[in-house]
Amino acid sequence: MINIVLFGKPGAGKGTQAEFLKEKYNLVHLSTGDIFRFNIKNDTELGKLAKTFMDKGDLVPDEVTINMLQSEVDKNPDAAGFLFDGFPRTIAQAEALDSFLENKGQNITATVALEADDNILVARLLERGKTSGRPDDQDEEKIRNRYEEYNQKTAPLMNYYKNQGKFFAVDGIGTIAEVNERLNMIFDKLV
Ligand code: ADP
């Protein structure tokens, strides 16, 4: 079983690339952002809770996110592997994921990051906000807050995975096909 964490700042292209990777490598794609948005759309209790944080560009509390992620993994007992997108985003989430997988006799195979410059990403998100309808994409202040959250809480994960020898990175700037090719080169070595 291979379990890959797709890592990168907001707007780095994780969701776009995950669509290709999940097909090519037969992985179940779990995007915490997508799952939260699905819950918001369906007006569930989880959605109502998550929305209060997401609309401001804050992270949803760890406990809520970790429980949700674990139940999504458990819904896919026959998966050949998982592609985690947008999770973990804090050290506490990474530790919870490690122990959760360990209890199942599994582990994280690798973390693969999409790297890109902040200014390019902010411009991309504002552009996406014109059509995505996402409140967190439509306001530069909220976007900047997401980067604050990333820098404070998520960036330390790079060392967490580097220390385990599991961190890989590709240049996230280029066409979708070019970035996809770079990712495939790494994934081919991991599977
Ligand atoms: P992006 O990477 O473009 O910011 P996502 O769709 O991955 O978009 O996430 C949108 C929002 O959902 C985040 O800003 C945060 O509020 C919430 N969220 C997603 N994943 C997590 C997570 N692992 N922990 C806490 N909050 C999360």
Coordinates of C-alpha atoms in Angstrom, one line a residue, residues 2-4 28 43 45 52 62 66 69 73 98 120 133 140 142 145 150 155 165 169-170 177 181 183 190:
I2 CA 1.3 3.5 -0.8
N3 CA 0.2 6.5 1.1
I4 CA 1.3 9.9 -0.2
V28 CA -8.0 7.2 -3.2
D43 CA -25.4 22.0 5.5
E45 CA -23.2 20.0 11.5
T52 CA -16.8 29.6 10.6
D62 CA -7.2 19.7 14.7
I66 CA -8.4 14.5 12.4
L69 CA -10.0 12.3 8.0
V73 CA -10.0 6.5 5.5
D98 CA 1.2 8.4 11.7
I120 CA 2.3 33.9 -8.1
G133 CA -17.4 31.0 -5.5
E140 CA -6.7 39.3 -0.4
K142 CA -8.2 36.2 3.8
N145 CA -4.3 34.9 6.4
Y150 CA 0.6 28.0 6.4
A155 CA 5.6 24.8 7.0
G165 CA 13.8 11.0 4.9
A169 CA 9.7 18.5 -3.9
V170 CA 9.0 19.6 -7.4
A177 CA 1.3 18.9 -18.0
E181 CA 5.4 15.1 -15.6
L183 CA 5.4 14.5 -10.2
L190 CA 7.8 5.5 -5.0

